[in-house]
Short mmCIF file of C-alpha atoms in Angstrom, two decimals:
data_model
loop_
_atom_site.label_atom_id
_atom_site.label_comp_id
_atom_site.label_asym_id
_atom_site.label_seq_id
_atom_site.Cartn_x
_atom_site.Cartn_y
_atom_site.Cartn_z
CA MET A 2 -7.84 -17.28 -11.09
CA MET A 3 -6.24 -13.78 -10.15
CA THR A 4 -8.42 -12.51 -13.07
CA ARG A 5 -11.55 -14.13 -11.65
CA LEU A 6 -11.06 -12.84 -8.30
CA LEU A 7 -9.82 -9.21 -8.97
CA LEU A 8 -11.20 -8.18 -12.24
CA ALA A 9 -14.61 -9.86 -12.58
CA GLY A 10 -16.44 -7.28 -10.43
CA LEU A 11 -13.63 -4.91 -9.61
CA LEU A 12 -15.03 -2.08 -11.58
CA ALA A 13 -18.68 -2.30 -10.86
CA LEU A 14 -18.48 1.47 -9.82
CA PRO A 15 -20.85 3.93 -8.47
CA ALA A 16 -22.06 6.53 -11.03
CA LEU A 17 -25.20 8.48 -11.47
CA PRO A 18 -27.28 7.20 -14.36
CA GLY A 19 -25.96 9.03 -17.69
CA GLN A 20 -23.55 11.39 -15.70
CA VAL A 21 -20.42 12.32 -17.48
CA THR A 22 -17.80 14.48 -15.78
CA VAL A 23 -15.19 16.26 -17.77
CA LEU A 24 -11.89 17.40 -16.04
CA THR A 25 -10.15 19.95 -18.32
CA HIS A 26 -7.37 22.17 -18.66
CA ALA A 27 -5.12 20.45 -15.99
CA THR A 28 -1.50 19.27 -16.16
CA LEU A 29 -1.55 15.56 -16.48
CA ILE A 30 0.88 13.11 -14.96
CA ASP A 31 -0.46 9.62 -16.06
CA GLY A 32 1.82 7.39 -14.12
CA SER A 33 3.30 5.80 -17.29
CA GLY A 34 6.71 7.56 -16.47
CA GLY A 35 6.07 9.85 -19.76
CA PRO A 36 6.49 13.69 -19.43
CA ALA A 37 3.62 15.86 -17.85
CA GLN A 38 1.03 16.69 -20.38
CA PRO A 39 -0.11 20.39 -20.32
CA ASP A 40 -3.66 21.50 -20.79
CA ALA A 41 -5.22 17.93 -20.63
CA THR A 42 -8.82 16.69 -20.50
CA ILE A 43 -10.17 13.62 -18.83
CA VAL A 44 -13.72 12.32 -19.53
CA LEU A 45 -15.12 10.10 -16.70
CA ALA A 46 -18.25 8.00 -17.26
CA LYS A 47 -19.56 4.86 -15.52
CA GLY A 48 -16.57 4.78 -13.30
CA LYS A 49 -14.05 4.59 -15.98
CA ILE A 50 -11.85 6.95 -18.03
CA ARG A 51 -13.96 7.33 -21.37
CA ASN A 52 -11.42 9.55 -23.16
CA ILE A 53 -8.21 11.25 -22.14
CA GLY A 54 -5.65 13.55 -23.98
CA PRO A 55 -5.02 17.29 -25.12
CA ALA A 56 -7.91 19.51 -24.19
CA SER A 57 -7.81 20.52 -28.07
CA LYS A 58 -8.42 16.99 -29.27
CA VAL A 59 -10.78 15.35 -26.79
CA LYS A 60 -14.43 15.44 -27.85
CA ILE A 61 -16.77 16.82 -25.00
CA PRO A 62 -19.94 14.74 -24.65
CA PRO A 63 -23.19 16.74 -24.58
CA ARG A 64 -24.53 17.54 -21.20
CA ALA A 65 -21.42 16.70 -19.43
CA LYS A 66 -20.48 18.22 -16.14
CA MET A 67 -17.46 20.48 -16.79
CA VAL A 68 -14.78 20.95 -14.20
CA ASP A 69 -12.19 23.56 -15.21
CA LEU A 70 -8.82 22.81 -13.50
CA SER A 71 -6.59 25.43 -14.84
CA GLY A 72 -3.44 25.72 -12.91
CA LYS A 73 -3.94 22.26 -11.28
CA THR A 74 -2.20 18.97 -11.74
CA ILE A 75 -3.93 15.44 -11.97
CA ILE A 76 -1.91 12.36 -10.84
CA PRO A 77 -3.06 8.64 -10.56
CA GLY A 78 -4.60 7.71 -7.25
CA ILE A 79 -2.05 6.04 -4.89
CA ILE A 80 -2.14 2.16 -4.84
CA ASN A 81 -0.62 0.93 -1.39
CA LEU A 82 0.81 -2.32 -1.73
CA HIS A 83 1.44 -2.88 2.11
CA GLY A 84 -1.35 -1.73 4.47
CA HIS A 85 -3.56 -2.97 7.21
CA VAL A 86 -7.24 -2.24 7.99
CA GLY A 87 -9.60 -2.80 10.90
CA MET A 88 -7.29 -4.17 13.80
CA ALA A 89 -6.15 -0.78 15.25
CA ARG A 90 -8.12 1.91 16.94
CA GLY A 91 -5.92 4.82 18.24
CA LEU A 92 -2.90 3.14 19.77
CA THR A 93 -4.59 -0.17 20.66
CA SER A 94 -4.86 -3.26 18.40
CA GLY A 95 -6.90 -6.23 18.43
CA VAL A 96 -9.89 -8.37 17.08
CA ASP A 97 -12.31 -6.31 19.23
CA ASN A 98 -11.53 -3.42 17.10
CA TYR A 99 -12.45 -5.28 13.74
CA THR A 100 -16.04 -3.70 13.10
CA ARG A 101 -17.54 -2.64 9.89
CA GLU A 102 -17.38 0.84 11.22
CA ASN A 103 -13.67 0.85 11.90
CA VAL A 104 -12.78 -0.76 8.59
CA GLU A 105 -15.02 1.54 6.60
CA ALA A 106 -13.65 4.59 8.42
CA GLN A 107 -10.08 3.74 7.83
CA LEU A 108 -10.72 3.23 4.16
CA ARG A 109 -12.35 6.69 4.12
CA ILE A 110 -9.05 8.12 5.73
CA TYR A 111 -6.85 6.38 3.22
CA ALA A 112 -8.95 7.86 0.33
CA ARG A 113 -8.94 11.51 2.11
CA TYR A 114 -5.14 11.37 1.45
CA GLY A 115 -5.36 10.30 -2.16
CA VAL A 116 -4.93 6.48 -1.40
CA THR A 117 -7.55 5.12 -3.71
CA THR A 118 -6.45 1.31 -3.38
CA THR A 119 -4.85 -0.27 -0.50
CA THR A 120 -4.08 -3.81 0.67
CA SER A 121 -4.81 -5.49 3.97
CA LEU A 122 -2.11 -8.02 4.59
CA GLY A 123 -2.52 -10.86 6.94
CA VAL A 124 -4.61 -10.04 9.86
CA ASP A 125 -8.04 -9.61 8.58
CA GLN A 126 -11.50 -11.11 9.62
CA ASP A 127 -14.04 -12.47 7.06
CA LEU A 128 -15.94 -9.23 7.41
CA ILE A 129 -13.43 -7.59 4.90
CA LEU A 130 -14.71 -9.87 2.06
CA GLU A 131 -18.25 -8.51 2.71
CA ILE A 132 -16.93 -4.87 2.52
CA ARG A 133 -14.80 -5.77 -0.58
CA ASP A 134 -17.53 -7.45 -2.30
CA GLU A 135 -20.00 -4.46 -1.78
CA GLN A 136 -17.26 -2.24 -3.29
CA ARG A 137 -17.11 -4.36 -6.41
CA ARG A 138 -20.88 -4.24 -6.70
CA GLY A 139 -20.71 -0.52 -6.67
CA ARG A 140 -20.76 0.61 -3.06
CA ILE A 141 -17.44 2.67 -2.79
CA SER A 142 -16.95 5.42 -0.16
CA GLY A 143 -13.37 5.13 0.33
CA ALA A 144 -10.19 3.28 -0.80
CA ARG A 145 -10.66 0.04 -2.68
CA VAL A 146 -9.26 -2.84 -0.65
CA PHE A 147 -7.65 -6.19 -1.57
CA THR A 148 -7.20 -8.61 1.21
CA ALA A 149 -4.91 -11.48 2.15
CA LEU A 150 -7.16 -12.70 4.99
CA GLN A 151 -4.84 -14.43 7.24
CA GLY A 152 -1.11 -14.54 6.53
CA PHE A 153 1.46 -17.40 7.08
CA THR A 154 4.21 -17.69 9.64
CA SER A 155 6.06 -20.55 11.39
CA LEU A 156 4.73 -22.23 14.54
CA GLY A 157 5.15 -19.64 17.19
CA GLY A 158 6.63 -17.31 14.65
CA TYR A 159 6.69 -13.47 14.24
CA PRO A 160 4.22 -11.58 14.64
CA SER A 161 2.04 -14.24 16.22
CA HIS A 162 3.49 -13.01 19.72
CA ILE A 163 1.88 -9.43 19.17
CA PRO A 164 -1.04 -8.78 21.40
CA GLY A 165 -4.18 -9.42 19.46
CA LEU A 166 -2.54 -11.46 16.71
CA LYS A 167 -2.33 -14.92 18.48
CA GLY A 168 -4.84 -17.14 16.61
CA VAL A 169 -5.05 -14.56 13.84
CA VAL A 170 -1.94 -15.27 11.91
CA LEU A 171 -1.67 -18.74 10.30
CA GLU A 172 1.14 -20.71 12.02
CA VAL A 173 2.11 -23.55 9.71
CA ALA A 174 3.90 -26.57 10.47
CA GLY A 175 4.83 -28.22 7.24
CA ALA A 176 4.44 -27.91 3.32
CA ALA A 177 1.32 -30.03 2.97
CA GLN A 178 -0.36 -27.90 5.52
CA ALA A 179 0.76 -24.86 3.98
CA ARG A 180 -0.74 -25.98 0.48
CA ALA A 181 -4.04 -26.97 2.18
CA TRP A 182 -4.36 -23.59 3.94
CA THR A 183 -3.44 -21.76 0.85
CA ASN A 184 -6.21 -23.43 -0.97
CA LYS A 185 -8.55 -22.51 1.89
CA LEU A 186 -7.85 -18.81 1.61
CA ALA A 187 -8.23 -19.08 -2.21
CA ASP A 188 -11.57 -20.82 -1.77
CA LYS A 189 -12.79 -18.17 0.67
CA GLY A 190 -11.91 -15.34 -1.88
CA ALA A 191 -8.45 -13.99 -0.80
CA ASP A 192 -7.01 -11.56 -3.34
CA ILE A 193 -3.33 -12.19 -2.44
CA VAL A 194 -1.16 -14.20 0.02
CA LYS A 195 0.98 -12.77 2.80
CA ILE A 196 3.91 -14.53 4.41
CA TRP A 197 6.35 -13.46 7.16
CA VAL A 198 9.99 -14.79 6.80
CA ASP A 199 11.54 -13.18 9.88
CA ASP A 200 13.13 -14.34 13.04
CA HIS A 201 13.14 -10.88 14.50
CA HIS A 202 16.73 -10.77 15.52
CA ASP A 203 17.00 -14.40 16.44
CA THR A 204 13.87 -14.45 18.51
CA PHE A 205 11.59 -16.56 16.71
CA ARG A 206 11.61 -19.59 14.44
CA LYS A 207 11.73 -18.37 10.86
CA LEU A 208 9.42 -19.81 8.11
CA SER A 209 11.56 -22.39 6.24
CA PRO A 210 12.24 -22.34 2.55
CA ALA A 211 10.47 -25.71 2.11
CA ILE A 212 7.17 -24.08 3.50
CA TYR A 213 7.33 -20.87 1.83
CA SER A 214 8.28 -22.28 -1.52
CA ALA A 215 5.21 -24.55 -1.17
CA ILE A 216 2.97 -21.68 -0.39
CA ILE A 217 4.39 -19.67 -3.30
CA LYS A 218 3.87 -22.54 -5.77
CA GLN A 219 0.37 -23.33 -4.37
CA ALA A 220 -0.68 -19.69 -4.53
CA HIS A 221 0.39 -19.34 -8.13
CA LYS A 222 -1.46 -22.52 -9.09
CA ARG A 223 -4.63 -20.63 -7.71
CA GLY A 224 -3.86 -17.56 -9.58
CA LEU A 225 -2.78 -15.49 -6.38
CA LYS A 226 0.24 -13.24 -6.01
CA VAL A 227 2.36 -13.59 -2.78
CA LEU A 228 3.84 -10.86 -0.77
CA ALA A 229 6.53 -11.53 1.68
CA HIS A 230 7.61 -9.68 4.93
CA VAL A 231 11.43 -9.99 4.78
CA TYR A 232 14.47 -8.45 6.70
CA GLU A 233 17.53 -10.33 5.70
CA LEU A 234 19.40 -10.56 2.33
CA SER A 235 19.68 -14.40 2.41
CA ASP A 236 16.02 -14.67 2.85
CA ALA A 237 15.29 -12.07 0.13
CA LYS A 238 17.47 -13.98 -2.23
CA GLY A 239 15.61 -17.32 -1.36
CA LEU A 240 12.15 -15.83 -1.74
CA ALA A 241 13.02 -14.24 -4.88
CA ASP A 242 14.45 -17.44 -6.33
CA ALA A 243 11.24 -19.24 -5.19
CA GLY A 244 9.23 -16.88 -7.31
CA VAL A 245 7.64 -14.47 -4.61
CA ASP A 246 5.86 -11.53 -6.32
CA VAL A 247 6.64 -8.71 -3.92
CA LEU A 248 9.18 -8.23 -1.15
CA ALA A 249 7.07 -6.19 1.33
CA HIS A 250 10.09 -4.48 2.97
CA SER A 251 13.46 -3.63 1.96
CA VAL A 252 16.48 -5.65 2.91
CA ARG A 253 17.77 -4.20 6.17
CA ASP A 254 20.75 -6.38 7.58
CA ALA A 255 23.02 -6.05 4.62
CA GLU A 256 23.71 -4.21 1.37
CA VAL A 257 22.00 -5.84 -1.53
CA ASP A 258 24.21 -7.46 -4.09
CA GLU A 259 23.90 -8.19 -7.89
CA ALA A 260 22.81 -11.74 -7.22
CA LEU A 261 19.60 -10.41 -5.72
CA ILE A 262 19.23 -7.80 -8.28
CA SER A 263 19.54 -10.25 -11.06
CA THR A 264 17.10 -12.79 -9.66
CA MET A 265 14.53 -10.04 -8.81
CA LYS A 266 14.80 -8.75 -12.39
CA ARG A 267 14.58 -12.30 -13.89
CA ASN A 268 11.54 -13.29 -11.81
CA LYS A 269 9.98 -9.97 -12.12
CA VAL A 270 9.84 -9.45 -8.23
CA THR A 271 8.61 -6.06 -6.98
CA LEU A 272 10.18 -4.18 -3.99
CA ALA A 273 7.91 -2.24 -1.56
CA ALA A 274 10.53 -0.75 0.69
CA THR A 275 8.11 0.69 3.53
CA LEU A 276 10.81 3.32 4.70
CA SER A 277 8.09 4.96 6.70
CA ARG A 278 7.53 1.82 8.64
CA GLU A 279 11.10 1.40 9.36
CA GLN A 280 11.59 4.86 10.61
CA SER A 281 8.39 4.62 12.80
CA THR A 282 10.19 2.03 14.81
CA PHE A 283 12.34 4.59 16.46
CA VAL A 284 11.19 8.21 15.35
CA TYR A 285 8.89 8.81 18.28
CA ALA A 286 11.57 8.55 21.04
CA ASP A 287 12.33 12.21 19.87
CA PRO A 288 8.73 13.20 18.67
CA PRO A 289 8.75 14.50 15.03
CA ALA A 290 7.60 17.99 14.34
CA TRP A 291 4.88 16.63 12.01
CA LEU A 292 2.76 15.59 14.99
CA ASP A 293 1.64 19.14 14.91
CA ASP A 294 1.41 19.39 11.16
CA PRO A 295 -2.36 20.17 10.01
CA PHE A 296 -1.89 17.62 7.27
CA PHE A 297 -1.04 14.86 9.75
CA ARG A 298 -3.88 16.11 11.99
CA LEU A 299 -6.52 15.68 9.24
CA ALA A 300 -7.35 12.33 10.71
CA VAL A 301 -5.48 11.97 14.00
CA GLY A 302 -7.24 13.30 17.16
CA PRO A 303 -5.49 15.00 20.08
CA ALA A 304 -5.86 12.05 22.41
CA VAL A 305 -3.83 9.93 19.81
CA VAL A 306 -1.20 12.51 19.48
CA GLU A 307 -0.96 12.79 23.21
CA GLY A 308 -0.48 8.95 23.46
CA VAL A 309 2.22 9.29 21.02
CA ARG A 310 4.08 11.84 22.74
CA THR A 311 3.82 9.84 26.10
CA GLN A 312 3.46 6.00 25.90
CA LEU A 313 4.84 5.56 22.66
CA ARG A 314 7.77 7.81 23.19
CA ALA A 315 8.59 6.26 26.37
CA LYS A 316 8.47 2.74 24.85
CA GLN A 317 10.78 3.66 21.99
CA ALA A 318 13.17 5.57 24.28
CA LYS A 319 13.84 2.57 26.19
CA ASP A 320 13.85 0.06 23.35
CA PRO A 321 17.08 -1.96 23.40
CA LYS A 322 16.91 -2.46 19.54
CA ARG A 323 16.48 1.24 18.73
CA GLY A 324 19.95 1.41 17.30
CA ILE A 325 19.44 -1.74 15.25
CA ASN A 326 16.16 -0.13 13.98
CA LYS A 327 18.02 3.11 13.04
CA ASN A 328 20.73 1.30 11.29
CA GLY A 329 18.06 -0.94 9.51
CA PHE A 330 16.17 2.08 8.21
CA GLN A 331 19.59 3.49 6.84
CA VAL A 332 20.34 0.32 5.16
CA ALA A 333 16.92 -0.16 3.62
CA ALA A 334 17.07 3.49 1.99
CA ARG A 335 20.42 2.61 0.54
CA ASN A 336 19.12 -0.70 -0.71
CA LEU A 337 16.01 0.93 -2.27
CA LYS A 338 18.29 3.05 -4.46
CA ALA A 339 20.55 0.29 -5.47
CA LEU A 340 17.75 -1.80 -6.50
CA ALA A 341 16.13 0.98 -8.43
CA ASP A 342 19.33 1.84 -10.14
CA GLY A 343 19.80 -1.87 -10.94
CA GLY A 344 16.54 -1.95 -12.86
CA VAL A 345 14.34 -3.82 -10.22
CA ARG A 346 10.63 -2.68 -10.34
CA ILE A 347 9.86 -0.48 -7.38
CA GLY A 348 6.37 -0.70 -6.04
CA PHE A 349 5.01 1.42 -3.22
CA GLY A 350 4.07 0.38 0.29
CA THR A 351 4.07 1.60 3.89
CA ASP A 352 2.91 -1.02 6.30
CA SER A 353 0.48 1.57 7.51
CA GLY A 354 -2.45 0.74 9.83
CA PRO A 355 -1.01 -0.82 13.05
CA PRO A 356 -0.81 1.61 16.06
CA GLY A 357 1.69 4.33 15.31
CA ARG A 358 1.55 3.96 11.51
CA PHE A 359 -0.83 6.38 10.31
CA GLN A 360 -2.94 5.61 7.38
CA GLY A 361 -2.88 8.22 4.66
CA PHE A 362 -0.20 10.41 6.14
CA PHE A 363 2.42 7.53 6.08
CA GLU A 364 1.82 7.30 2.27
CA HIS A 365 2.96 10.84 1.85
CA TRP A 366 5.86 10.36 4.22
CA GLU A 367 6.91 7.38 2.34
CA MET A 368 7.03 9.44 -0.92
CA GLU A 369 9.23 11.95 0.84
CA LEU A 370 11.57 9.18 2.29
CA MET A 371 11.85 7.62 -1.09
CA VAL A 372 12.99 10.92 -2.76
CA GLU A 373 15.51 11.36 0.08
CA ALA A 374 16.82 8.03 -0.63
CA GLY A 375 17.62 9.18 -4.18
CA LEU A 376 14.43 8.39 -6.35
CA THR A 377 13.03 11.06 -8.31
CA PRO A 378 9.38 12.32 -8.01
CA MET A 379 8.47 10.77 -11.26
CA GLN A 380 9.87 7.43 -10.10
CA VAL A 381 7.89 7.69 -6.88
CA ILE A 382 4.66 8.37 -8.97
CA GLU A 383 5.35 5.34 -11.21
CA SER A 384 5.81 3.18 -7.81
CA PHE A 385 2.37 3.93 -6.68
CA SER A 386 0.57 3.66 -10.13
CA LYS A 387 1.93 1.74 -12.90
CA ASN A 388 4.39 -0.41 -10.77
CA ALA A 389 1.98 -1.03 -8.00
CA ALA A 390 -0.76 -2.18 -10.37
CA ALA A 391 1.44 -4.44 -12.18
CA ALA A 392 2.58 -5.96 -8.82
CA LEU A 393 -1.13 -6.86 -8.08
CA GLY A 394 -1.80 -8.15 -11.61
CA VAL A 395 -4.39 -5.40 -12.30
CA SER A 396 -2.61 -3.23 -14.81
CA ASN A 397 -5.49 -3.42 -17.52
CA GLN A 398 -7.81 -1.94 -14.88
CA LEU A 399 -5.89 0.18 -12.37
CA GLY A 400 -2.62 2.33 -12.11
CA THR A 401 -1.94 4.64 -14.91
CA LEU A 402 -4.52 7.16 -16.23
CA ALA A 403 -5.59 5.82 -19.64
CA LYS A 404 -8.75 5.19 -21.66
CA GLY A 405 -10.70 2.28 -20.36
CA LYS A 406 -9.12 2.35 -16.92
CA ALA A 407 -10.83 3.16 -13.54
CA GLY A 408 -11.37 6.76 -12.80
CA ASP A 409 -9.18 6.78 -9.82
CA LEU A 410 -7.09 10.10 -9.41
CA ILE A 411 -5.97 12.94 -7.36
CA VAL A 412 -6.27 16.60 -8.37
CA LEU A 413 -3.62 18.78 -6.76
CA ASP A 414 -3.23 22.54 -6.46
CA LYS A 415 0.61 22.01 -7.06
CA ASN A 416 2.82 19.96 -9.32
CA PRO A 417 4.67 17.03 -7.49
CA LEU A 418 7.30 16.80 -10.08
CA GLU A 419 8.62 20.09 -8.73
CA ASP A 420 8.54 18.79 -5.08
CA ILE A 421 7.06 15.56 -4.04
CA ARG A 422 5.46 17.35 -1.02
CA ASN A 423 3.29 18.87 -3.34
CA ALA A 424 1.30 15.66 -3.48
CA ARG A 425 -0.10 16.99 -0.21
CA ALA A 426 -1.74 19.78 -1.99
CA ILE A 427 -5.02 17.68 -2.45
CA HIS A 428 -7.84 19.58 -4.28
CA ALA A 429 -10.10 16.58 -4.81
CA VAL A 430 -10.02 12.76 -4.91
CA TYR A 431 -11.87 10.61 -7.41
CA VAL A 432 -12.55 6.89 -7.14
CA GLY A 433 -14.55 5.28 -9.82
CA GLY A 434 -15.14 8.47 -11.56
CA GLN A 435 -16.80 9.96 -8.57
CA ARG A 436 -15.41 12.85 -6.39
CA LEU A 437 -15.26 11.61 -2.76
CA LYS A 438 -16.64 14.07 -0.13
#
């Protein structure tokens, strides 16, 4: 079923009839974890990579459009395992913002920053299915999107209390209802399933193991992967044991242990740490210097920046949980390193999209925070290419740059293996073999 939903029309990509584009003489980092390849050539045709390899060995088709990329570096497009589209506009959030114009504008913002695929986890309207299906028929003008439609929480559980989310998030009362609603989401065409398992510091009722286990089991019967919002170590262990596919945050209440590492490895559970999300819960109380960074300002207007400096700053400055959030970020970063060192598959996610979590920029900030936590630039690149595609179950179509896969890639002016911030030096972004304008 996952194959049916994700792959059947995934790569019906836009391409001019007969057009072949050849990107040549670039350094290639293909996302597999192998060493960078100097003087490489990629042949793009009909949305896919027709050929790839050393420039001296790749045959150039006649009448191909040649693009000389001497001195530049090619990396895979970024796959974001944890994002949201459509609900936010500026610093407001709600269903009224969920319009075609807003969703498509946000997908273009993602792509502008090199995010060629994103998820939208748990607060979507049915409109997202129309846009996604249009993409898969060939109408792509921004990032590809995978949707969970509505996510699951407990009755009155987190985050149903957030303004604009009441009635959007599915508040489930029991296992039978959970299975029925999972089937309904699958029948509607959801790509993935999202669940929240978090009492938000003993404030709300938490989704029980019996219910989340029922959701995971039924989702897998329907061929759908399950991504879980998690906070506590005990819940991470329960979810991993129940067979969840992705932990969509790092554990933040305690240091991870060998028991969790062993279970995640055995059940092939991926971690998407969302360090940028964790830092965003307190960083605006002392506004960061990057609010004036031209790279940040590419897609954020002056009025929103002013709102961050005033209303969001004031809100975080008086937040009684600010200290807890700071500590949670530090624990999350240490746990990311421990899980990576322990051999757990590290994916890539940011939780970007809600107010104050800026799409596109947050993905680059996440890369920097992952390196600061102790991962290498190569590990970060693998996290948003090979590992993220594996977590979604689409490795044979997306992720690494290889013959037969989608022509989703970023051309950089600098090499990110030397400094992960060089991933900001974006020269061009290609989705489905076409350069986005």
